[in-house]
C-alpha angles and dihedrals in degrees: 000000000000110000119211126161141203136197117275090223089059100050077062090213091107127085121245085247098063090041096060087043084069090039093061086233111186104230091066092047095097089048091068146034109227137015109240105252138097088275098053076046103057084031099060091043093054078070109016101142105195120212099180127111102235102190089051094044089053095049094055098052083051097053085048099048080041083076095051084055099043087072097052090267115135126211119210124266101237086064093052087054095047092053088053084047083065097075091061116093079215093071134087142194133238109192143195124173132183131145123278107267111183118247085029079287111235123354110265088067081077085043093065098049093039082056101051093045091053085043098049078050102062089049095059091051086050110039095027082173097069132046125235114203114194110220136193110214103205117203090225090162101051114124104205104104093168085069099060115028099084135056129183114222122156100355095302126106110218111204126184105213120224152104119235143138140196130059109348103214084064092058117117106235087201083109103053089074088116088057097045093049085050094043092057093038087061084041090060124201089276133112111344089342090127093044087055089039093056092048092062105025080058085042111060101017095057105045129072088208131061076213094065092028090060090043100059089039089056091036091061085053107051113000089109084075098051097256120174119209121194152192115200093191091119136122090217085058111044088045081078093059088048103111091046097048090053099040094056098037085057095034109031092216097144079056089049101046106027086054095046083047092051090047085064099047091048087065094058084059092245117161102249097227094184132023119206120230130213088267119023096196137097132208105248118194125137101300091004133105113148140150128264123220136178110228129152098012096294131078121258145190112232110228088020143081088231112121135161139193106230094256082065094049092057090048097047100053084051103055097031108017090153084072080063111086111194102218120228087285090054099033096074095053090042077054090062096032093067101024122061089235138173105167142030123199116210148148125270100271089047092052083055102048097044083064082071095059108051090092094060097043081050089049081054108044089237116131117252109232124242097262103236113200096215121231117280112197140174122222113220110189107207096264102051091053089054091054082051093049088046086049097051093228123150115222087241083069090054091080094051119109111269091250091039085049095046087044096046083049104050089036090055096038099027112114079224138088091224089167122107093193099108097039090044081066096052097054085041091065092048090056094045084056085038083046095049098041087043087056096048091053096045118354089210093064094071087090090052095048086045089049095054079050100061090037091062091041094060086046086053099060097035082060086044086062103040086050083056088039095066102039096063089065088068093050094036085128096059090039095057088055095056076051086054094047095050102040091057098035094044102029107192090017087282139112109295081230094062093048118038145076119228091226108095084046092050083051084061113036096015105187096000089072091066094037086053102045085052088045103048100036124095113188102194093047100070110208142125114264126219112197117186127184105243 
């Protein structure tokens, strides 16, 4: 594949927030650590303090690879080193984390883990002394199951039916057989169709856990690069996060300080992704994830009868913390808590709503990660690269609106000058003479002449489309097929990336399409990638 980029800022799909993010704008500087370069980088592991119990951490990533091989599937050998690296103190993590969406959901889900790999890379070349681990966090705990039991891939929207609740990494996937038969049926018998067939197939008819079932899908994927893939659904771990739990149950600090930080933001006229409650916990138990709130002086499950004193609460997160679910506030400090992290690679609502966090990590003594804005692509297939090259188009066009795409082209290849624009000036320089003579006769019939004016201007235009109007009648072939392009490029009128699913590019490039997302990507570059089939 041949890689070009353009700016984020000039796909116009990414908010003005994340843009001056990249930008290093002042303003944003007291909302992060570090700045996401080589220097933030050696400058954050001169001082990098690690809180998380390695050994711990290691044997539960083994426990949990142990499952992948308890059904004759092997895991390479690269992850099995780099969960024995984690017990270094010389060794880092690079993490990415998103629910588990069956199929791998759309395809920037790829893009994440594909950015943190060729991250955890480049720090290797640049600091050979240290080792860098990259790490899927799955949300295994996550309770929306609306939000993950569907992809889009071909056309075609492929929707696991059932009704569920709780955590969704517990949930059985022996139901989700109708989806998986129509999943391989969109996939065909082509190309590395039966490669991709046999992964999930594997994936989600041989484990009892959408947990384990997403792991060894991922793992397939990626496992030839090292990567470690987690759930940190696990008493041994959460232990770990005990003393905060308990402190900011009791105390609502993450409520205190995340709100006085997005009335700052606000401010700066910044978008709040996300707003803190009182208690940013839920009750975690087999089909059950509920708030907790604290009403009439004792703490209470919303939806149940559970209820504690606050001398059972207490109690209760230190003999059982893994009932106790960190909401998407908590769940990024119980990340660093428990991983000896210095980065973490999301999308561009997650960049955001990390700014809203750094006060509590600081209210904690626990370092803030480098905020890594993960790799967005396009994937261009061979003919539709030829249609684009016919056109004439740039790949910077691409992200134009359809009409803004079909004007800028009859306007550049028409025979004719269907532009106003000179002849706009000349009129402008009779009205400015109109204008002057109008003022020396009556001073108060300046706003009249201005107001012609206006008037003319608007007619002008209106004539400017319909002269664009009617040339495209005579191009209407040409013009279908920029309808084409961006119909299949930008499906729903939205990024490829938000859309759709990886499968039918995996039918046709199988394990290239991964090489060449790691190869081509570079995460502290920030910049859209192309990528079109040669």
């Amino acid at each position: 594949m041949e890689a070009s980029c353009i700016s984020y800022k000039e796909t116009g799909y990414f908010s003005q927030t994340v843009i001056d993010y990249i930008d290093d704008t002042a303003e944003l500087r007291p909302f992060y650590s570090h700045r996401p370069d080589m220097a933030g980088f050696a400058e954050l592991l001169k001082n990098k303090k690690v809180i998380a119990d390695r050994e711990i951490l290691a044997t539960v990533l083994s426990e949990q690879y142990a499952r992948i091989t308890n059904f004759d599937c092997s895991v390479s050998q690269l992850v099995l080193n780099n969960i024995n690296l984690l017990k270094e103190a010389n060794t880092y993590t690079i993490t990415t984390g998103h629910q588990l969406n069956i199929f791998a959901g759309p395809l920037y889900f790829i893009y994440k883990i594909a950015t943190a790999i060729k991250l955890a890379q480049q720090l290797k070349t640049q600091f050979p002394d240290k080792n860098f681990v990259p790490v899927y966090w799955m949300a295994s705990e996550d309770h929306d199951f609306a939000e993950i039991n569907y992809t889009n891939i071909g056309g075609k929207k492929v929707h696991w039916w059932y009704e569920t609740s709780g955590a969704t990494g517990r949930i059985n996937p022996d139901t989700i057989r109708q989806a998986l038969n129509q999943y391989k049926g969109v996939l065909g018998l082509d190309h590395h169709a039966p490669e991709l067939a046999k992964i999930v197939e594997t994936a989600y008819s041989k484990f009892d856990k959408l947990a384990d079932a997403t792991r060894y899908m991922v793992d397939a994927l990626y496992g030839k690069y090292g990567l470690v893939i987690i759930d940190a659904d696990d008493h041994r771990l959460k232990q770990q996060f005990v003393p905060i739990m308990a402190q900011d149950i009791t105390e609502q600090n993450s409520f205190k300080n995340i709100t006085a930080t997005n009335e700052e933001l606000h401010k700066l006229g910044v978008h709040i992704q996300v707003n803190p409650r009182e208690i940013n916990f839920f009750y975690l138990q087999d089909h059950l994830r509920e708030r907790i709130v604290f009403e009439d002086d004792s703490y209470k499950v919303l939806n149940t009868e559970i209820s504690f004193t606050k001398e059972e609460l207490l109690q209760e997160i230190n003999q059982y913390p893994e009932r106790f679910s960190p909401n998407v506030v908590m769940r990024p400090l119980y990340q660093e808590c428990i991983l000896p992290n210095i980065a973490y690679v999301g999308g561009g609502a997650e960049v955001v709503y990390w700014l809203e966090l750094k006060s509590n990590f600081e209210h904690y003594k626990v370092d803030f990660p480098i905020l890594i804005l993960r790799n967005s692509g396009l994937l261009v297939r061979k003919e539709h690269a030829s249609k684009i090259a016919k056109m004439d188009l740039q790949n910077a066009d691409l992200f134009q609106s359809t009409d803004a795409i079909k004007n800028n082209w009859i306007k550049k290849h028409s025979d004719h000058n269907l532009s106003l624009t000179e002849e706009w000036r000349e009129l402008t320089a009779i009205f400015e003479k109109i204008k002057l003579r109008a003022f020396k006769i009556d001073n108060t019939l300046a706003p009249s002449a201005e107001a012609v004016q206006a008037r003319l201007k608007h007619a002008i235009d209106n004539l400017e489309k319909k002269l664009v109007k009617a040339e495209k009648t005579n191009y209407h072939a040409s013009l279908e097929q920029v309808e084409g392009i961006k119909t299949d490029l930008f499906p729903k009128n939205s990024l490829q990336e938000r859309t759709e699913n990886f499968g039918l590019f995996y039918v046709k490039w199988g394990q290239e399409l991964i090489d060449e997302l790691v190869r081509h990507f570079e995460p502290l570059e920030f910049k859209f990638t192309v990528l079109t089939e040669k």
